[in-house]
PDB file of C-alpha atoms and ligand atoms in Angstrom:
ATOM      1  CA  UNK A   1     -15.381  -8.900   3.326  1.00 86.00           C
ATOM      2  CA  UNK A   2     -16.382  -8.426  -0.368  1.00 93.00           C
ATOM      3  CA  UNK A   3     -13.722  -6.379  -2.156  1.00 97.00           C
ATOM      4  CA  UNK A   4     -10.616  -5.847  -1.910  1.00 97.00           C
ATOM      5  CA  UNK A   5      -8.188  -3.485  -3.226  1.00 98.00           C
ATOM      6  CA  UNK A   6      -4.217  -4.757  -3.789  1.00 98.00           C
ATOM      7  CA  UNK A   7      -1.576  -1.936  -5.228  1.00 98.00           C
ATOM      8  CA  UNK A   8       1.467  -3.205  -6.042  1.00 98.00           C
ATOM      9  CA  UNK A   9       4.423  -0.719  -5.887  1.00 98.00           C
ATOM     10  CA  UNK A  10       7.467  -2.657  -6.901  1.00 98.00           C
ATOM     11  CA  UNK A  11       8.591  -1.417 -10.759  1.00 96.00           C
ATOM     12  CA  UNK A  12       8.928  -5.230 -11.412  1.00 96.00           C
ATOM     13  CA  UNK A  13       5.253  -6.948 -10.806  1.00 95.00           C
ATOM     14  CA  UNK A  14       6.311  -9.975 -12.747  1.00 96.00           C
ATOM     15  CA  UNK A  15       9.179 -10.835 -10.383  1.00 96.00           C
ATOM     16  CA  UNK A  16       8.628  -8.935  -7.209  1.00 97.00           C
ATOM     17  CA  UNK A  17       8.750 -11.052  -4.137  1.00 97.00           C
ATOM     18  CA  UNK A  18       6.469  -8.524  -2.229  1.00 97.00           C
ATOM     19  CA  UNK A  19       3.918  -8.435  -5.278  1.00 97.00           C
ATOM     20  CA  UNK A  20       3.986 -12.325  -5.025  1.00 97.00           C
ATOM     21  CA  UNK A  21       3.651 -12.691  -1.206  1.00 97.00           C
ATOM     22  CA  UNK A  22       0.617 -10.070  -1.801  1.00 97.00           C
ATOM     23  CA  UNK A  23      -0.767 -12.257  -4.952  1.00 97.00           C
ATOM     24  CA  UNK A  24      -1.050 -15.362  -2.333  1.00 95.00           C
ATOM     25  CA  UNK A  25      -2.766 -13.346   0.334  1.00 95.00           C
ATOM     26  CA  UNK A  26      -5.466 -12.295  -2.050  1.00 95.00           C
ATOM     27  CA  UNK A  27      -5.813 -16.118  -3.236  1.00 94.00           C
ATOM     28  CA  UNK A  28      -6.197 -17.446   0.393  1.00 92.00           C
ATOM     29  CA  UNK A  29      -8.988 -14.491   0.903  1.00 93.00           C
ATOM     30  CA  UNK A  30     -10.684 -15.314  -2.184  1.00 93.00           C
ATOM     31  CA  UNK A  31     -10.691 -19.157  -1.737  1.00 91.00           C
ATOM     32  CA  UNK A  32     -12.499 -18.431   1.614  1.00 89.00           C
ATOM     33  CA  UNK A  33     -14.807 -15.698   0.477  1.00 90.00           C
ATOM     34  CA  UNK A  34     -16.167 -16.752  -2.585  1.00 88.00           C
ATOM     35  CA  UNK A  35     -17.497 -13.518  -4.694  1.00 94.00           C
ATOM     36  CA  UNK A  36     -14.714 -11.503  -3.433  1.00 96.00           C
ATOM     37  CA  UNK A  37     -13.987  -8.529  -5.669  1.00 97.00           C
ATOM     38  CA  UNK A  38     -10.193  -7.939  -5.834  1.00 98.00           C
ATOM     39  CA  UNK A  39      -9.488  -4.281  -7.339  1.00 97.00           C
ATOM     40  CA  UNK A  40      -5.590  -4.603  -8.637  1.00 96.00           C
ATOM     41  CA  UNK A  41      -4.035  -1.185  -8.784  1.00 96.00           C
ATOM     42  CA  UNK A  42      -0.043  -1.705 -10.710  1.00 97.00           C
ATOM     43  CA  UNK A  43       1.422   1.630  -9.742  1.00 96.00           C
ATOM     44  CA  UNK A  44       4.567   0.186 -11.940  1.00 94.00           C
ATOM     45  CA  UNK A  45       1.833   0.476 -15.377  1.00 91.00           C
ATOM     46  CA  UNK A  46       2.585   4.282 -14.479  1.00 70.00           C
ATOM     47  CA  UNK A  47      -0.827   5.618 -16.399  1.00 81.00           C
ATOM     48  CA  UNK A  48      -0.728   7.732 -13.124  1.00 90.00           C
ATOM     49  CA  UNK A  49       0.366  11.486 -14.774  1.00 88.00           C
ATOM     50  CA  UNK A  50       2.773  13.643 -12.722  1.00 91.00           C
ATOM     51  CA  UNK A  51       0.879  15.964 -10.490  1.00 93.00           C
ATOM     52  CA  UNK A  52      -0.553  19.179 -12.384  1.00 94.00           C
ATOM     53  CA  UNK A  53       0.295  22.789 -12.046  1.00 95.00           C
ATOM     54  CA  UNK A  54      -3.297  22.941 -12.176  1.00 96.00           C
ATOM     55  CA  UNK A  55      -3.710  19.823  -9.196  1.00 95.00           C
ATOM     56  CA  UNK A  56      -1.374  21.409  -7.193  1.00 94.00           C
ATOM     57  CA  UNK A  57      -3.577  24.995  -7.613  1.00 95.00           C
ATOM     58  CA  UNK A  58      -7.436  23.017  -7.300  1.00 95.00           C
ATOM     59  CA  UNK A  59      -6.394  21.537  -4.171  1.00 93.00           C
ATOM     60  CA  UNK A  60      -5.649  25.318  -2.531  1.00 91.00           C
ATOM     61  CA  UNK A  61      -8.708  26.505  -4.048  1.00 90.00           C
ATOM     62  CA  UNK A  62     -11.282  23.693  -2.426  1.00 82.00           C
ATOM     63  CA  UNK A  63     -12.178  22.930  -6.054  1.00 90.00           C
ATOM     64  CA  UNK A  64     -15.001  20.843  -6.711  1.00 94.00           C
ATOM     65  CA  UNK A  65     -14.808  17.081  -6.230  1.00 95.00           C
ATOM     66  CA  UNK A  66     -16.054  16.930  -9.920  1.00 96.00           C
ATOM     67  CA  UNK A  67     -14.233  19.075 -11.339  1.00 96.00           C
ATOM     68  CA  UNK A  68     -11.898  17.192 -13.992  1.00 95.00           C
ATOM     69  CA  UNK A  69      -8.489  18.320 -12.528  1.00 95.00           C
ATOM     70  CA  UNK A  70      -9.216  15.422  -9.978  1.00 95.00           C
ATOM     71  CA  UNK A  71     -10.482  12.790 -12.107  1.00 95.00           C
ATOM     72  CA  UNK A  72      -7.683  10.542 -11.232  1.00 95.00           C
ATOM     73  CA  UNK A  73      -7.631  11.416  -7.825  1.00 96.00           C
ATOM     74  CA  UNK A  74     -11.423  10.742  -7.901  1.00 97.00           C
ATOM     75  CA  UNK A  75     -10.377   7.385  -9.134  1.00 96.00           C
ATOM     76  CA  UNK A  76      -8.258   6.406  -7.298  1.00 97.00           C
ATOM     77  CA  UNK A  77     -10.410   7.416  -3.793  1.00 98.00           C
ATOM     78  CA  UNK A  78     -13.014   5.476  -4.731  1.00 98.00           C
ATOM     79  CA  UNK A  79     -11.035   2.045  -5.305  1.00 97.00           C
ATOM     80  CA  UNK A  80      -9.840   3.118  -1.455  1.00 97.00           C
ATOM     81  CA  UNK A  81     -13.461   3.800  -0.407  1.00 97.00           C
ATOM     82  CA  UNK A  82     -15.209   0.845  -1.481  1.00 97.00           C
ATOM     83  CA  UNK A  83     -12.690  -1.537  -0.379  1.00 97.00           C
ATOM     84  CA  UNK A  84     -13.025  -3.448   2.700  1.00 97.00           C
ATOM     85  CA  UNK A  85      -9.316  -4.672   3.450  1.00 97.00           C
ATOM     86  CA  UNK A  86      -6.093  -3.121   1.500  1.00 98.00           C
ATOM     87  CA  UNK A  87      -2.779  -4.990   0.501  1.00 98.00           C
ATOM     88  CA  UNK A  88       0.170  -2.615  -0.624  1.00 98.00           C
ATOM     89  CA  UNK A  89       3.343  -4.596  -1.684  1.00 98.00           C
ATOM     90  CA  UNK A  90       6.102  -2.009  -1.687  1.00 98.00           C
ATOM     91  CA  UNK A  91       9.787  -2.093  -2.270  1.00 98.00           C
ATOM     92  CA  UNK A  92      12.055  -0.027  -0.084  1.00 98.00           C
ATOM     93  CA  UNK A  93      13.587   2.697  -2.833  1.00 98.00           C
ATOM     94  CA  UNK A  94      16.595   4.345  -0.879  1.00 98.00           C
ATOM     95  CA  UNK A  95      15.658   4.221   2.490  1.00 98.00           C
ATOM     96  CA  UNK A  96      11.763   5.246   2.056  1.00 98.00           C
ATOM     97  CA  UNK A  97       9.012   4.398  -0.772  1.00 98.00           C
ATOM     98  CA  UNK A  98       9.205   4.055  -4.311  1.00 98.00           C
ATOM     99  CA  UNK A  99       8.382   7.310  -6.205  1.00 97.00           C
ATOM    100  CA  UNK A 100       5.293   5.581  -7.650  1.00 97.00           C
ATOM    101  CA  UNK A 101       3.688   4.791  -4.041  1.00 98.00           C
ATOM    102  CA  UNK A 102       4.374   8.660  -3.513  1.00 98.00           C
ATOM    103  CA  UNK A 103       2.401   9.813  -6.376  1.00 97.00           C
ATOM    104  CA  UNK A 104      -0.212   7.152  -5.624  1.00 98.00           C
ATOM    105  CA  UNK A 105      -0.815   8.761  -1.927  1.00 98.00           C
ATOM    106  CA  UNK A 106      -0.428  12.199  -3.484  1.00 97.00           C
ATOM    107  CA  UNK A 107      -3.566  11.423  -5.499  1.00 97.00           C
ATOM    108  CA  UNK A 108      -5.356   9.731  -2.269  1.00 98.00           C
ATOM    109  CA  UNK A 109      -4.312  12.297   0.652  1.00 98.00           C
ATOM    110  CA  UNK A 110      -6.824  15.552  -0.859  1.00 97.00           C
ATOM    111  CA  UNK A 111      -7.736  17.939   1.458  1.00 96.00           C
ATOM    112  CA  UNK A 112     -11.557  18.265   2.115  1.00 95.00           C
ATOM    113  CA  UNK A 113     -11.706  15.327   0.057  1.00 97.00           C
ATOM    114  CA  UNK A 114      -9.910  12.135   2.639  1.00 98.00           C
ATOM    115  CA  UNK A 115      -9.131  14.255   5.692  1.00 98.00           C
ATOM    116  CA  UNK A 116     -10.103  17.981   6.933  1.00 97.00           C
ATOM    117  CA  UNK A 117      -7.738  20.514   7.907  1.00 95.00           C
ATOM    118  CA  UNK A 118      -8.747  21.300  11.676  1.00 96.00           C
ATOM    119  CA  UNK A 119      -7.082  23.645  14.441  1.00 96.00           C
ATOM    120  CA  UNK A 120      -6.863  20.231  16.345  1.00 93.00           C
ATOM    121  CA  UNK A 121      -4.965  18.846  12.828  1.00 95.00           C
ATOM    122  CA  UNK A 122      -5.514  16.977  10.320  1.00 97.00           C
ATOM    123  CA  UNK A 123      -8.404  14.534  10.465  1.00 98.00           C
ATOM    124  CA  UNK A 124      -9.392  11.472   8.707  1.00 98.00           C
ATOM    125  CA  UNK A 125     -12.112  11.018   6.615  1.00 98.00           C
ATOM    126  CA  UNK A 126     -12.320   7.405   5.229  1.00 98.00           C
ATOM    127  CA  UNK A 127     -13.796   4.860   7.863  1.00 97.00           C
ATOM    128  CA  UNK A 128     -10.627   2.366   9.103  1.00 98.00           C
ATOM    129  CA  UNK A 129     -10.265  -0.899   7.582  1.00 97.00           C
ATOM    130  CA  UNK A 130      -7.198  -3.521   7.804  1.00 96.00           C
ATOM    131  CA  UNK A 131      -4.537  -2.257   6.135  1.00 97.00           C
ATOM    132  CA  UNK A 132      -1.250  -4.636   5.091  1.00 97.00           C
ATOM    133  CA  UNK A 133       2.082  -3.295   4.005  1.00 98.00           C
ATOM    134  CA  UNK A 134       4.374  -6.037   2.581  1.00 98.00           C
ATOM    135  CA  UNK A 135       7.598  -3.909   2.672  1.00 98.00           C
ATOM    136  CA  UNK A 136      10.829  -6.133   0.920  1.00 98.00           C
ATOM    137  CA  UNK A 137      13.804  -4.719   0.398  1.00 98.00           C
ATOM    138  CA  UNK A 138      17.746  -5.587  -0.919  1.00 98.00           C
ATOM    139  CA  UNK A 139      19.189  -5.060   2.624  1.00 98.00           C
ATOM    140  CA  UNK A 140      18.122  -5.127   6.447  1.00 98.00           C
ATOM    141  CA  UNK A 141      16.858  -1.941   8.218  1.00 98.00           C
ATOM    142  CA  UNK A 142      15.846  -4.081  11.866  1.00 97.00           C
ATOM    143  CA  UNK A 143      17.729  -5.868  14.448  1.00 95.00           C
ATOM    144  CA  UNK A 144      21.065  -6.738  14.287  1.00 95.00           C
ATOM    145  CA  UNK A 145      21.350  -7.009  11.027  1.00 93.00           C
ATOM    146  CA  UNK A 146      20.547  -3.438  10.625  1.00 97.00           C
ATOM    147  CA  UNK A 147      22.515  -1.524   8.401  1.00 93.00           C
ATOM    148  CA  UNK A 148      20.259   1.456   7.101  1.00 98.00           C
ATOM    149  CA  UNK A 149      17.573   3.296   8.459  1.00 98.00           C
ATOM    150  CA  UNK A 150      13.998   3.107   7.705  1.00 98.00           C
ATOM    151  CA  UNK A 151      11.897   6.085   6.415  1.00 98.00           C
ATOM    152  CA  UNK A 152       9.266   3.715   5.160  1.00 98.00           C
ATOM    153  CA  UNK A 153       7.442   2.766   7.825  1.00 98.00           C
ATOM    154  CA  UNK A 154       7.105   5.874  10.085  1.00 98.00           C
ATOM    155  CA  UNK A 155       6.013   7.788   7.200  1.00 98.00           C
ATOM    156  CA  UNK A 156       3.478   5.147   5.538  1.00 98.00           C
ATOM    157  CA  UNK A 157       1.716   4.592   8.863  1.00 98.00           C
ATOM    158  CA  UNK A 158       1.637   8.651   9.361  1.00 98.00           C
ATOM    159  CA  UNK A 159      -0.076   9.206   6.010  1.00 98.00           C
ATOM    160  CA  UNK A 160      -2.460   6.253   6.296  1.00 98.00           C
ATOM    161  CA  UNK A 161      -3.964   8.014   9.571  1.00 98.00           C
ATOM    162  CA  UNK A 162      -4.143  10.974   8.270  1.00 98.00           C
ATOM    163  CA  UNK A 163      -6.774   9.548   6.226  1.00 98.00           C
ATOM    164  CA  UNK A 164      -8.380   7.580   9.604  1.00 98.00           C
ATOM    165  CA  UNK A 165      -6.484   3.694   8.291  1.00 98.00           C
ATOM    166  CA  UNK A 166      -5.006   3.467  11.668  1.00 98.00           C
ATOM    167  CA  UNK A 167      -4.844  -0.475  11.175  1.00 97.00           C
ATOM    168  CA  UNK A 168      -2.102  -0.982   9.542  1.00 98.00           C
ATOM    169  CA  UNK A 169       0.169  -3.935   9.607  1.00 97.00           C
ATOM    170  CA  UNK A 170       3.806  -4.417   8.219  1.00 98.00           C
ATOM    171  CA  UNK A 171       5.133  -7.642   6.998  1.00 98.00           C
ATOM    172  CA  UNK A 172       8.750  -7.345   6.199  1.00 98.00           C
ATOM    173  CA  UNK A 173      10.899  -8.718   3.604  1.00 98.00           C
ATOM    174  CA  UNK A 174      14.362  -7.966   4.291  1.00 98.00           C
ATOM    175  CA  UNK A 175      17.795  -9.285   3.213  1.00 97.00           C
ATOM    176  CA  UNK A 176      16.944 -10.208  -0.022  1.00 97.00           C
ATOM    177  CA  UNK A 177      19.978  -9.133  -2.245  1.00 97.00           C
ATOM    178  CA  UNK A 178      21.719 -12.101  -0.146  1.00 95.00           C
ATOM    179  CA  UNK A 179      20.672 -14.970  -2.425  1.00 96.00           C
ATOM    180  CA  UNK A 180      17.762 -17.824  -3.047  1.00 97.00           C
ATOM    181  CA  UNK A 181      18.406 -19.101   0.792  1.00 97.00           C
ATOM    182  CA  UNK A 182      17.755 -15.136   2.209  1.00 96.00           C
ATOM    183  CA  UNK A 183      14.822 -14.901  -0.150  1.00 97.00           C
ATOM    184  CA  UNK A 184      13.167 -18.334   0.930  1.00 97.00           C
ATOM    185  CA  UNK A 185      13.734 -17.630   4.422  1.00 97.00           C
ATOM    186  CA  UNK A 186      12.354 -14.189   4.273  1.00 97.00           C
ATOM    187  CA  UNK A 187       9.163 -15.288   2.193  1.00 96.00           C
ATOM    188  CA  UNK A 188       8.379 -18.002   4.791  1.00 96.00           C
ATOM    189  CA  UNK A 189       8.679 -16.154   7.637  1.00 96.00           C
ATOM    190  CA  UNK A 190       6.953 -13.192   6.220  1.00 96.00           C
ATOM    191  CA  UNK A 191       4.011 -15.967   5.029  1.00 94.00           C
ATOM    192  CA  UNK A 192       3.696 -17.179   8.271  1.00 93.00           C
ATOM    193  CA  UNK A 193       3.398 -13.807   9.937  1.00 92.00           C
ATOM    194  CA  UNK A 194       0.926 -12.954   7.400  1.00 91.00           C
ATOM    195  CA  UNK A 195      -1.406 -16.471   8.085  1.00 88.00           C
ATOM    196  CA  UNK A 196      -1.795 -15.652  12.203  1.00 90.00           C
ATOM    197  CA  UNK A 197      -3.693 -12.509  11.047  1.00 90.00           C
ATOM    198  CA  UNK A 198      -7.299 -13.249  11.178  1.00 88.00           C
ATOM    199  CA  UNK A 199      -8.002 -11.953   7.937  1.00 90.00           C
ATOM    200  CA  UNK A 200      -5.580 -14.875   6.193  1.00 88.00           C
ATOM    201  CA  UNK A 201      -5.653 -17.521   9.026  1.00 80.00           C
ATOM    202  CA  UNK A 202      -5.740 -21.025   8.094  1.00 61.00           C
ATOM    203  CA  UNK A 203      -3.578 -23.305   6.024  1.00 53.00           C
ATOM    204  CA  UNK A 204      -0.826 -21.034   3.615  1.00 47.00           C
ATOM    205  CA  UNK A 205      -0.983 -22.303  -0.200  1.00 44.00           C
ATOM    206  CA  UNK A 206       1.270 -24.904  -0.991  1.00 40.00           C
TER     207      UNK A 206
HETATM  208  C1  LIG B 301      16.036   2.471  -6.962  1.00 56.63           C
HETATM  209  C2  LIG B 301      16.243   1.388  -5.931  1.00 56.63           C
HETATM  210  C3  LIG B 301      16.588   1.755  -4.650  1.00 56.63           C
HETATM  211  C4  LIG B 301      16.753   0.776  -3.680  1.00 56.63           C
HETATM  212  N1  LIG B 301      17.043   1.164  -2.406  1.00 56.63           N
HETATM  213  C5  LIG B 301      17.152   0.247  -1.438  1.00 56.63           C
HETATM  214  C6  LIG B 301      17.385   0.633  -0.096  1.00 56.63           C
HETATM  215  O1  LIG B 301      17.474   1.798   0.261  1.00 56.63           O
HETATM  216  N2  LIG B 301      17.497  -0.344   0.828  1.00 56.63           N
HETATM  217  C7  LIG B 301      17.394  -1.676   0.518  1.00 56.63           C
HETATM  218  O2  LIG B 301      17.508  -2.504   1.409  1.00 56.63           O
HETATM  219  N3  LIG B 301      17.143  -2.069  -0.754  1.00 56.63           N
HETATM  220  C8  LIG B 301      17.026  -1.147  -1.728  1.00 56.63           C
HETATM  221  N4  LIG B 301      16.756  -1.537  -3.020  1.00 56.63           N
HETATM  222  C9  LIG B 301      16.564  -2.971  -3.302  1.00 56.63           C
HETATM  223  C10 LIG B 301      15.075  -3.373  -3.304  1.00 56.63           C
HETATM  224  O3  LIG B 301      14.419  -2.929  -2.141  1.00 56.63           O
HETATM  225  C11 LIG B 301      15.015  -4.884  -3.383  1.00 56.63           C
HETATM  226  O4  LIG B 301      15.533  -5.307  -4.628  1.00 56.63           O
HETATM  227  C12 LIG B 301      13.626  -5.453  -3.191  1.00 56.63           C
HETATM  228  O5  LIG B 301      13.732  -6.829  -3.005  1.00 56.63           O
HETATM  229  C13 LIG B 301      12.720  -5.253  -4.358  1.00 56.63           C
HETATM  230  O6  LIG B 301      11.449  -5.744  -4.028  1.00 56.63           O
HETATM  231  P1  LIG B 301      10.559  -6.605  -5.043  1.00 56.63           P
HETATM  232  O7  LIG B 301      11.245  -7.929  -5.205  1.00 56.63           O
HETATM  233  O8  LIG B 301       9.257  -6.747  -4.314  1.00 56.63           O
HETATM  234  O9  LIG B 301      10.476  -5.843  -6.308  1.00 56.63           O
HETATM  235  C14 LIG B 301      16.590  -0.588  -4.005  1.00 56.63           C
HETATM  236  C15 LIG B 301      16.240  -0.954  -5.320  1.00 56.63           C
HETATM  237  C16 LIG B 301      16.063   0.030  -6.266  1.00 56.63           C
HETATM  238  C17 LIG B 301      15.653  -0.386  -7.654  1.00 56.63           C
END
């Protein structure tokens, strides 16, 4: 393990519990790897422009890699590349993801460029790598308690293959409109899911 990329999604980094849970991850990685490199990519800085006329045209014209059109794109593939492990802290935004996370995978899923267009379908071309989605949100979309659906999580692990990240965990957060006590509860549990994977095992921070 030497870098590691961490994209926050939630339009609040300061305060968002997902962004947090994600920000304590990366610390109990880095105290066990020393040198780690930890790329940080705040979609809620929105430097990311709206996609192009002239995007939209390059990518049905197998444009050049290098051609300036996909300089952010370029960008923003090669923070995905080079990383060995990924850690997305999302919000739920009615029912799915937050516009930002859209325009984020917009950018990442290029044709010819992260997966090919085949007869077989579409086919990943970044090697796998863990892959963690911390997904909170106001209400509950699971169990019982469910009282909304979930376009989230379908979607984000459909995308993520189609660039060949087929390991791809999600750690909810859920309930959290109901209070401190909902939020606490939800962290913990969440934190403790999170330390059993092998990539965070060991003691949580205090
Ligand atoms: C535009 C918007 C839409 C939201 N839609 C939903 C939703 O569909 N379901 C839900 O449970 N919570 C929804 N919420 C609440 C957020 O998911 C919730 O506040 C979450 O805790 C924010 O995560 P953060 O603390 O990591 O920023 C929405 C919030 C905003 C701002």
């Amino acid at each position: 393990m030497r870098e590691l990329l961490l994209i926050n999604a939630s339009p609040r980094p300061k305060t968002s519990i997902g962004y947090c849970l994600a920000n304590e991850m990366v610390e109990i990685v880095r105290q066990r790897k020393p040198g780690l490199i930890v790329t940080q990519r705040d979609l809620s800085e929105a430097d990311l422009a709206p996609l192009s006329d002239e995007y939209a045209d390059a990518l049905t014209r197998r444009t050049p890699d290098a051609a300036p059109v996909f300089a952010a794109s370029e960008r923003l593939i090669r923070e995905l590349e080079r990383c060995d492990a990924m850690l997305i802290a999302t919000p739920m935004h009615n029912f799915t993801l937050p516009a930002a996370l859209k325009l984020w995978i917009d950018h990442v899923v290029r044709i010819g460029r992260t997966f090919d267009a085949t007869p077989n379908g579409k086919v990943g071309l970044l090697g796998d790598r863990p892959v963690y989605v911390i997904v909170s949100s106001g209400g509950a979309h699971r169990g019982p308690r469910a009282r909304q659906p979930d376009f989230l999580t379908a979607y984000m692990r459909h995308v993520l293959s189609t660039i060949g990240l087929f390991d791809v965990q999600f750690i909810y957060l859920e309930g959290l409109v109901a209070g401190e006590d909902a939020i606490k509860a939800a962290y913990e549990a969440a934190r403790q899911r999170l330390t059993l994977e092998p990539l965070f095992a060991g003691r949580a921070l205090a």
